[in-house]
């Protein structure tokens, strides 16, 4: 896509700010910074993309979100013109859009009291979410121990929604939380990866002071559509991101005849959905 057309498209998408879901509920008690590394081309070993992620924890809820996307979404909400200009400046410097918008776009908001999880994502001019009963992985504690970042960690394994996961948790941080949906161990998950290392989470920092609120924070371009189930959500993301339906719409909007050739042969953390 030519830079000028991409700038026009992004300006259109980012200017459609109509609604939001902003529901702070409590002050966070701790915030964990993770790096999330994804193999975006499983036919190669060198196409790894790393993104900063945040796990914010309160007494009654948690939220796990991509730091760059949250920063951009909130800037777009409070100062749309500046947000568009930031993207334009990056493009004119020859930088990829991901240098501003990031690679990750999924948000998870978990209500501990209700045992419900809300999962939200926006792709271009679409936004959608689903709510499910929170499912804790069925962990099997291993016998191995190792030191990670100066902490003594214990190995654990689980099979969860299509992938086999290995996690290392630190009992010295007695918080039963972790990145994404990998929680429920007797200590904070410090590191986790699936069996093929297509996905890997690693703690990069821990904060306990000057923390923001926990709740639902969606600075949306339009009011998101509610989907019926997790599998409906995964099918929609598959259609847009991997099959290329989103890029086909970009082509239609811009007249740039973009052809999507599925150059990202990868799958999501959860693989147990119809791939059609």
mmCIF file of C-alpha atoms in Angstrom:
data_model
loop_
_atom_site.group_PDB
_atom_site.id
_atom_site.type_symbol
_atom_site.label_atom_id
_atom_site.label_comp_id
_atom_site.label_asym_id
_atom_site.label_seq_id
_atom_site.Cartn_x
_atom_site.Cartn_y
_atom_site.Cartn_z
ATOM 1 C CA UNK A 1 0.000 0.000 0.000
ATOM 2 C CA UNK A 2 1.372 3.422 -0.954
ATOM 3 C CA UNK A 3 2.136 5.683 2.063
ATOM 4 C CA UNK A 4 -0.261 8.439 0.912
ATOM 5 C CA UNK A 5 -3.188 6.044 0.610
ATOM 6 C CA UNK A 6 -2.325 4.423 3.936
ATOM 7 C CA UNK A 7 -2.316 7.844 5.605
ATOM 8 C CA UNK A 8 -5.769 8.582 4.156
ATOM 9 C CA UNK A 9 -7.096 5.218 5.312
ATOM 10 C CA UNK A 10 -5.724 5.597 8.847
ATOM 11 C CA UNK A 11 -7.127 9.123 9.053
ATOM 12 C CA UNK A 12 -10.583 7.804 8.111
ATOM 13 C CA UNK A 13 -10.427 4.952 10.627
ATOM 14 C CA UNK A 14 -9.082 7.055 13.485
ATOM 15 C CA UNK A 15 -11.568 9.864 12.895
ATOM 16 C CA UNK A 16 -14.587 7.601 13.453
ATOM 17 C CA UNK A 17 -14.467 7.992 17.222
ATOM 18 C CA UNK A 18 -18.060 7.641 18.389
ATOM 19 C CA UNK A 19 -18.293 5.697 21.619
ATOM 20 C CA UNK A 20 -16.326 4.245 24.485
ATOM 21 C CA UNK A 21 -16.549 1.862 27.416
ATOM 22 C CA UNK A 22 -14.610 3.372 30.296
ATOM 23 C CA UNK A 23 -15.510 1.838 33.648
ATOM 24 C CA UNK A 24 -12.805 2.148 36.302
ATOM 25 C CA UNK A 25 -13.697 0.075 39.356
ATOM 26 C CA UNK A 26 -10.740 0.091 41.745
ATOM 27 C CA UNK A 27 -7.126 1.096 42.192
ATOM 28 C CA UNK A 28 -4.548 -1.445 41.104
ATOM 29 C CA UNK A 29 -2.424 -3.109 43.764
ATOM 30 C CA UNK A 30 0.314 -4.295 41.400
ATOM 31 C CA UNK A 31 1.222 -4.001 37.737
ATOM 32 C CA UNK A 32 3.310 -6.558 35.846
ATOM 33 C CA UNK A 33 5.101 -5.697 32.618
ATOM 34 C CA UNK A 34 5.531 -8.577 30.162
ATOM 35 C CA UNK A 35 7.079 -8.959 26.758
ATOM 36 C CA UNK A 36 5.039 -11.066 24.361
ATOM 37 C CA UNK A 37 6.960 -12.679 21.529
ATOM 38 C CA UNK A 38 5.020 -14.202 18.632
ATOM 39 C CA UNK A 39 6.267 -16.189 15.660
ATOM 40 C CA UNK A 40 4.215 -14.571 12.909
ATOM 41 C CA UNK A 41 5.491 -16.996 10.252
ATOM 42 C CA UNK A 42 5.729 -20.566 11.462
ATOM 43 C CA UNK A 43 7.489 -21.626 8.250
ATOM 44 C CA UNK A 44 10.494 -19.616 9.448
ATOM 45 C CA UNK A 45 12.439 -19.383 12.683
ATOM 46 C CA UNK A 46 13.407 -15.719 12.405
ATOM 47 C CA UNK A 47 10.082 -13.907 12.052
ATOM 48 C CA UNK A 48 9.534 -13.067 15.699
ATOM 49 C CA UNK A 49 7.593 -9.989 16.811
ATOM 50 C CA UNK A 50 7.870 -8.747 20.406
ATOM 51 C CA UNK A 51 5.363 -6.411 22.055
ATOM 52 C CA UNK A 52 5.142 -4.852 25.540
ATOM 53 C CA UNK A 53 2.094 -6.014 27.495
ATOM 54 C CA UNK A 54 0.680 -4.966 30.870
ATOM 55 C CA UNK A 55 -1.089 -7.051 33.517
ATOM 56 C CA UNK A 56 -2.828 -4.725 35.971
ATOM 57 C CA UNK A 57 -4.237 -6.414 39.080
ATOM 58 C CA UNK A 58 -6.757 -5.236 41.658
ATOM 59 C CA UNK A 59 -8.535 -6.962 44.524
ATOM 60 C CA UNK A 60 -11.592 -7.699 42.389
ATOM 61 C CA UNK A 61 -10.399 -7.668 38.799
ATOM 62 C CA UNK A 62 -7.517 -7.781 36.363
ATOM 63 C CA UNK A 63 -6.804 -6.388 32.924
ATOM 64 C CA UNK A 64 -4.223 -7.567 30.384
ATOM 65 C CA UNK A 65 -3.563 -5.283 27.444
ATOM 66 C CA UNK A 66 -1.002 -4.208 24.810
ATOM 67 C CA UNK A 67 0.789 -1.119 26.067
ATOM 68 C CA UNK A 68 1.311 0.576 22.689
ATOM 69 C CA UNK A 69 -2.250 0.029 21.529
ATOM 70 C CA UNK A 70 -3.690 1.317 24.810
ATOM 71 C CA UNK A 71 -1.487 4.422 24.615
ATOM 72 C CA UNK A 72 -2.533 5.087 21.024
ATOM 73 C CA UNK A 73 -6.229 4.404 21.674
ATOM 74 C CA UNK A 74 -6.332 6.763 24.645
ATOM 75 C CA UNK A 75 -4.446 9.461 22.701
ATOM 76 C CA UNK A 76 -6.897 9.034 19.835
ATOM 77 C CA UNK A 77 -9.774 9.463 22.289
ATOM 78 C CA UNK A 78 -8.464 12.583 24.014
ATOM 79 C CA UNK A 79 -6.582 14.207 21.117
ATOM 80 C CA UNK A 80 -7.568 12.709 17.770
ATOM 81 C CA UNK A 81 -5.631 15.227 15.676
ATOM 82 C CA UNK A 82 -2.388 14.534 17.532
ATOM 83 C CA UNK A 83 -2.900 10.769 17.263
ATOM 84 C CA UNK A 84 -3.312 11.008 13.492
ATOM 85 C CA UNK A 85 -0.288 13.279 13.235
ATOM 86 C CA UNK A 86 1.867 10.810 15.186
ATOM 87 C CA UNK A 87 1.022 8.095 12.655
ATOM 88 C CA UNK A 88 1.642 10.404 9.705
ATOM 89 C CA UNK A 89 5.009 11.460 11.143
ATOM 90 C CA UNK A 90 6.055 7.830 11.497
ATOM 91 C CA UNK A 91 5.042 7.014 7.917
ATOM 92 C CA UNK A 92 6.821 10.020 6.461
ATOM 93 C CA UNK A 93 9.976 8.852 8.246
ATOM 94 C CA UNK A 94 9.647 5.474 6.595
ATOM 95 C CA UNK A 95 8.689 3.689 9.817
ATOM 96 C CA UNK A 96 6.053 0.936 9.846
ATOM 97 C CA UNK A 97 2.604 1.675 11.263
ATOM 98 C CA UNK A 98 3.336 -0.888 13.980
ATOM 99 C CA UNK A 99 5.996 1.443 15.403
ATOM 100 C CA UNK A 100 3.077 3.562 16.643
ATOM 101 C CA UNK A 101 0.056 1.263 16.731
ATOM 102 C CA UNK A 102 1.882 -1.852 17.890
ATOM 103 C CA UNK A 103 1.464 -5.483 16.811
ATOM 104 C CA UNK A 104 -0.960 -6.619 19.523
ATOM 105 C CA UNK A 105 -4.543 -5.382 19.765
ATOM 106 C CA UNK A 106 -6.410 -7.698 22.126
ATOM 107 C CA UNK A 107 -7.634 -6.633 25.579
ATOM 108 C CA UNK A 108 -8.738 -8.964 28.394
ATOM 109 C CA UNK A 109 -10.766 -7.715 31.360
ATOM 110 C CA UNK A 110 -11.497 -10.245 34.116
ATOM 111 C CA UNK A 111 -14.042 -9.769 36.887
ATOM 112 C CA UNK A 112 -12.784 -11.983 39.706
ATOM 113 C CA UNK A 113 -15.992 -11.759 41.766
ATOM 114 C CA UNK A 114 -18.288 -12.728 38.881
ATOM 115 C CA UNK A 115 -15.740 -15.127 37.356
ATOM 116 C CA UNK A 116 -16.285 -13.525 33.961
ATOM 117 C CA UNK A 117 -13.773 -12.502 31.317
ATOM 118 C CA UNK A 118 -14.383 -9.933 28.596
ATOM 119 C CA UNK A 119 -12.152 -10.156 25.525
ATOM 120 C CA UNK A 120 -12.111 -7.230 23.082
ATOM 121 C CA UNK A 121 -10.331 -6.361 19.871
ATOM 122 C CA UNK A 122 -10.592 -3.800 17.060
ATOM 123 C CA UNK A 123 -9.455 -4.505 13.509
ATOM 124 C CA UNK A 124 -9.578 -1.455 11.286
ATOM 125 C CA UNK A 125 -13.152 -0.197 11.238
ATOM 126 C CA UNK A 126 -14.563 -3.177 13.156
ATOM 127 C CA UNK A 127 -14.634 -3.736 16.904
ATOM 128 C CA UNK A 128 -16.065 -6.685 18.788
ATOM 129 C CA UNK A 129 -15.959 -8.526 22.084
ATOM 130 C CA UNK A 130 -17.270 -11.565 23.891
ATOM 131 C CA UNK A 131 -17.836 -12.442 27.534
ATOM 132 C CA UNK A 132 -17.183 -15.932 28.863
ATOM 133 C CA UNK A 133 -17.134 -17.710 32.177
ATOM 134 C CA UNK A 134 -13.548 -17.514 33.373
ATOM 135 C CA UNK A 135 -11.764 -20.799 32.804
ATOM 136 C CA UNK A 136 -8.635 -21.527 34.809
ATOM 137 C CA UNK A 137 -6.165 -23.881 33.086
ATOM 138 C CA UNK A 138 -5.801 -27.302 34.681
ATOM 139 C CA UNK A 139 -2.160 -27.065 35.731
ATOM 140 C CA UNK A 140 0.138 -29.984 36.507
ATOM 141 C CA UNK A 141 3.067 -28.942 38.694
ATOM 142 C CA UNK A 142 6.419 -30.230 37.464
ATOM 143 C CA UNK A 143 9.527 -31.194 39.390
ATOM 144 C CA UNK A 144 11.966 -28.752 37.811
ATOM 145 C CA UNK A 145 13.016 -25.455 39.338
ATOM 146 C CA UNK A 146 15.079 -22.619 37.904
ATOM 147 C CA UNK A 147 16.037 -19.076 38.778
ATOM 148 C CA UNK A 148 14.545 -16.322 36.630
ATOM 149 C CA UNK A 149 15.349 -12.677 37.317
ATOM 150 C CA UNK A 150 16.624 -13.612 40.767
ATOM 151 C CA UNK A 151 13.442 -15.494 41.689
ATOM 152 C CA UNK A 152 13.151 -19.221 42.359
ATOM 153 C CA UNK A 153 10.534 -20.518 39.943
ATOM 154 C CA UNK A 154 8.704 -23.819 39.639
ATOM 155 C CA UNK A 155 7.670 -25.456 36.383
ATOM 156 C CA UNK A 156 4.028 -26.202 35.510
ATOM 157 C CA UNK A 157 2.242 -27.587 32.447
ATOM 158 C CA UNK A 158 -1.257 -27.439 31.008
ATOM 159 C CA UNK A 159 -3.239 -28.212 27.885
ATOM 160 C CA UNK A 160 -5.438 -25.234 27.102
ATOM 161 C CA UNK A 161 -7.674 -24.616 24.092
ATOM 162 C CA UNK A 162 -5.480 -26.354 21.542
ATOM 163 C CA UNK A 163 -1.963 -25.695 22.795
ATOM 164 C CA UNK A 164 0.360 -27.261 25.336
ATOM 165 C CA UNK A 165 1.825 -24.662 27.691
ATOM 166 C CA UNK A 166 4.793 -24.576 30.047
ATOM 167 C CA UNK A 167 4.891 -21.897 32.729
ATOM 168 C CA UNK A 168 7.356 -20.925 35.448
ATOM 169 C CA UNK A 169 5.814 -19.355 38.526
ATOM 170 C CA UNK A 170 7.346 -17.691 41.586
ATOM 171 C CA UNK A 171 5.815 -18.727 44.946
ATOM 172 C CA UNK A 172 7.650 -15.808 46.579
ATOM 173 C CA UNK A 173 5.142 -13.535 44.782
ATOM 174 C CA UNK A 174 1.941 -15.181 46.089
ATOM 175 C CA UNK A 175 -0.375 -13.839 43.394
ATOM 176 C CA UNK A 176 -2.313 -16.424 41.381
ATOM 177 C CA UNK A 177 -2.087 -14.404 38.185
ATOM 178 C CA UNK A 178 -0.212 -14.474 34.908
ATOM 179 C CA UNK A 179 -0.242 -13.174 31.339
ATOM 180 C CA UNK A 180 -3.229 -13.616 29.036
ATOM 181 C CA UNK A 181 -5.341 -16.535 30.391
ATOM 182 C CA UNK A 182 -2.432 -18.327 32.057
ATOM 183 C CA UNK A 183 -3.310 -17.886 35.737
ATOM 184 C CA UNK A 184 -4.257 -20.009 38.741
ATOM 185 C CA UNK A 185 -0.848 -21.131 40.007
ATOM 186 C CA UNK A 186 0.435 -20.591 43.554
ATOM 187 C CA UNK A 187 2.551 -17.653 42.516
ATOM 188 C CA UNK A 188 2.933 -15.104 39.737
ATOM 189 C CA UNK A 189 3.727 -16.543 36.303
ATOM 190 C CA UNK A 190 7.157 -15.161 35.428
ATOM 191 C CA UNK A 191 7.581 -16.912 32.085
ATOM 192 C CA UNK A 192 5.387 -19.043 29.813
ATOM 193 C CA UNK A 193 5.511 -20.498 26.325
ATOM 194 C CA UNK A 194 3.644 -22.999 24.206
ATOM 195 C CA UNK A 195 5.228 -26.278 23.104
ATOM 196 C CA UNK A 196 6.360 -24.879 19.742
ATOM 197 C CA UNK A 197 7.470 -21.517 21.164
ATOM 198 C CA UNK A 198 5.127 -19.728 18.809
ATOM 199 C CA UNK A 199 4.082 -17.646 21.823
ATOM 200 C CA UNK A 200 6.232 -16.619 24.761
ATOM 201 C CA UNK A 201 5.578 -14.313 27.722
ATOM 202 C CA UNK A 202 8.353 -12.985 29.963
ATOM 203 C CA UNK A 203 8.198 -10.598 32.922
ATOM 204 C CA UNK A 204 10.207 -7.430 32.294
ATOM 205 C CA UNK A 205 9.207 -5.394 35.352
ATOM 206 C CA UNK A 206 6.945 -5.110 38.385
ATOM 207 C CA UNK A 207 5.414 -1.888 39.744
ATOM 208 C CA UNK A 208 3.590 -1.289 43.013
ATOM 209 C CA UNK A 209 3.472 2.527 43.197
ATOM 210 C CA UNK A 210 1.583 5.268 41.325
ATOM 211 C CA UNK A 211 -0.678 2.746 39.628
ATOM 212 C CA UNK A 212 -3.730 3.464 37.506
ATOM 213 C CA UNK A 213 -7.221 2.068 37.902
ATOM 214 C CA UNK A 214 -8.420 -1.438 37.122
ATOM 215 C CA UNK A 215 -11.670 -1.854 35.200
ATOM 216 C CA UNK A 216 -12.734 -1.770 31.565
ATOM 217 C CA UNK A 217 -10.957 0.773 29.376
ATOM 218 C CA UNK A 218 -11.975 0.674 25.725
ATOM 219 C CA UNK A 219 -11.332 3.913 23.861
ATOM 220 C CA UNK A 220 -13.323 2.828 20.833
ATOM 221 C CA UNK A 221 -13.854 4.089 17.304
ATOM 222 C CA UNK A 222 -17.373 2.708 17.357
ATOM 223 C CA UNK A 223 -19.475 0.778 19.806
ATOM 224 C CA UNK A 224 -18.171 -2.781 19.676
ATOM 225 C CA UNK A 225 -20.313 -5.660 18.475
ATOM 226 C CA UNK A 226 -20.998 -8.363 21.048
ATOM 227 C CA UNK A 227 -20.287 -11.855 19.727
ATOM 228 C CA UNK A 228 -21.923 -14.976 21.118
ATOM 229 C CA UNK A 229 -18.856 -17.002 21.998
ATOM 230 C CA UNK A 230 -15.088 -17.325 22.086
ATOM 231 C CA UNK A 231 -15.108 -19.431 18.924
ATOM 232 C CA UNK A 232 -17.207 -16.835 17.064
ATOM 233 C CA UNK A 233 -14.623 -14.239 18.062
ATOM 234 C CA UNK A 234 -11.692 -16.388 16.925
ATOM 235 C CA UNK A 235 -13.387 -17.094 13.610
ATOM 236 C CA UNK A 236 -13.920 -13.375 13.040
ATOM 237 C CA UNK A 237 -10.294 -12.558 13.847
ATOM 238 C CA UNK A 238 -9.129 -15.419 11.617
ATOM 239 C CA UNK A 239 -11.195 -14.085 8.740
ATOM 240 C CA UNK A 240 -9.921 -10.532 9.138
ATOM 241 C CA UNK A 241 -6.287 -11.041 10.066
ATOM 242 C CA UNK A 242 -5.219 -14.300 8.457
ATOM 243 C CA UNK A 243 -7.571 -14.811 5.517
ATOM 244 C CA UNK A 244 -7.180 -11.138 4.624
ATOM 245 C CA UNK A 245 -10.763 -9.836 4.623
ATOM 246 C CA UNK A 246 -9.616 -6.627 6.335
ATOM 247 C CA UNK A 247 -7.032 -5.931 3.623
ATOM 248 C CA UNK A 248 -9.652 -6.557 0.942
ATOM 249 C CA UNK A 249 -11.790 -3.833 2.503
ATOM 250 C CA UNK A 250 -8.775 -1.508 2.629
ATOM 251 C CA UNK A 251 -8.347 -2.135 -1.083
ATOM 252 C CA UNK A 252 -11.998 -1.317 -1.696
ATOM 253 C CA UNK A 253 -11.810 1.891 0.362
ATOM 254 C CA UNK A 254 -8.607 3.184 -1.180
ATOM 255 C CA UNK A 255 -8.851 1.823 -4.709
ATOM 256 C CA UNK A 256 -5.297 0.593 -4.287
ATOM 257 C CA UNK A 257 -6.008 -3.009 -5.365
ATOM 258 C CA UNK A 258 -4.261 -4.530 -2.360
ATOM 259 C CA UNK A 259 -3.893 -8.299 -2.721
ATOM 260 C CA UNK A 260 -3.530 -10.304 0.458
ATOM 261 C CA UNK A 261 -1.437 -13.446 -0.028
ATOM 262 C CA UNK A 262 -1.572 -14.748 3.566
ATOM 263 C CA UNK A 263 2.052 -13.934 4.294
ATOM 264 C CA UNK A 264 1.463 -14.593 8.000
ATOM 265 C CA UNK A 265 0.991 -18.384 8.278
ATOM 266 C CA UNK A 266 0.456 -18.475 12.015
ATOM 267 C CA UNK A 267 -2.373 -19.192 14.421
ATOM 268 C CA UNK A 268 -3.640 -17.677 17.655
ATOM 269 C CA UNK A 269 -2.983 -18.724 21.248
ATOM 270 C CA UNK A 270 -6.225 -20.686 21.060
ATOM 271 C CA UNK A 271 -6.488 -23.016 18.062
ATOM 272 C CA UNK A 272 -9.682 -24.957 18.841
ATOM 273 C CA UNK A 273 -12.028 -23.122 16.471
ATOM 274 C CA UNK A 274 -13.300 -23.718 12.892
ATOM 275 C CA UNK A 275 -10.681 -22.414 10.461
ATOM 276 C CA UNK A 276 -12.989 -21.437 7.652
#
